[in-house]
XYZ file of C-alpha atoms in Angstrom:
90
model
C 102.315 117.899 99.872
C 100.329 121.103 99.851
C 98.430 120.043 96.716
C 97.279 116.808 98.355
C 96.169 118.653 101.474
C 94.341 121.313 99.442
C 92.555 118.739 97.262
C 91.529 116.677 100.304
C 90.087 119.736 102.011
C 88.179 120.832 98.893
C 86.840 117.341 98.184
C 85.960 116.045 101.647
C 86.665 118.435 104.516
C 85.153 121.844 103.877
C 82.817 123.217 106.550
C 80.538 126.277 106.612
C 81.368 127.414 110.164
C 84.729 129.281 110.264
C 85.573 128.135 113.822
C 84.742 124.506 113.014
C 86.857 124.788 109.849
C 89.799 126.167 111.863
C 89.546 123.246 114.316
C 89.369 120.832 111.391
C 92.453 122.408 109.786
C 94.406 121.891 113.042
C 93.427 118.215 113.102
C 94.339 117.788 109.437
C 97.763 119.322 110.123
C 98.414 116.429 112.516
C 97.299 113.827 109.964
C 99.179 115.195 106.960
C 102.464 115.937 108.744
C 103.478 112.259 108.417
C 103.379 112.439 104.620
C 101.508 109.138 104.469
C 102.625 106.007 102.681
C 102.599 105.857 98.873
C 100.539 102.852 97.766
C 100.282 103.594 94.033
C 101.961 105.916 91.558
C 101.271 105.876 87.853
C 98.771 105.819 85.017
C 95.010 106.077 85.612
C 92.257 105.485 83.080
C 90.644 108.827 82.320
C 88.464 109.987 79.425
C 90.860 112.915 78.861
C 93.773 110.559 78.076
C 95.133 110.618 74.518
C 97.993 108.861 72.725
C 100.207 111.843 73.506
C 99.036 112.871 76.979
C 97.588 110.931 79.910
C 96.712 111.269 83.568
C 98.960 109.941 86.299
C 98.288 109.992 90.021
C 99.764 109.177 93.403
C 97.689 107.449 96.069
C 98.804 107.869 99.679
C 97.570 106.036 102.773
C 97.274 107.887 106.079
C 96.626 105.899 109.263
C 94.909 107.736 112.106
C 95.560 105.634 115.178
C 94.214 108.213 117.633
C 90.408 107.872 117.905
C 90.137 111.342 119.455
C 91.904 112.833 116.436
C 89.665 110.923 114.003
C 86.569 112.189 115.802
C 87.759 115.785 115.279
C 87.800 115.317 111.502
C 84.363 115.718 109.962
C 84.093 114.468 106.393
C 81.488 115.468 103.835
C 81.165 115.665 100.085
C 82.709 118.706 98.486
C 82.927 120.284 95.064
C 84.057 117.093 93.297
C 82.615 114.365 95.556
C 79.091 113.430 96.543
C 80.058 111.774 99.850
C 83.049 110.982 102.027
C 83.468 108.601 104.950
C 86.077 106.904 107.127
C 86.865 103.215 106.780
C 88.079 101.042 109.648
C 91.028 98.811 108.723
C 92.043 95.943 110.963
């Protein structure tokens, strides 16, 4: 969804250089077009939760099988994260 893409970009993929950001956006278009695979949907523990209102989330998994595409995506901490990195899954 657009919200997922926007949050990902704000949290882990925002660059200072406009041309580098445009290249990154193109690469992210390729990744997010699949929609990913939902791995969790539901309640999350959050200090803002109350008896009458609580936070829920959806976690999606995106596989990037193309090493060249992964290399085009530079991750870094953003406004709500201190760091971001890729993990290899075998």
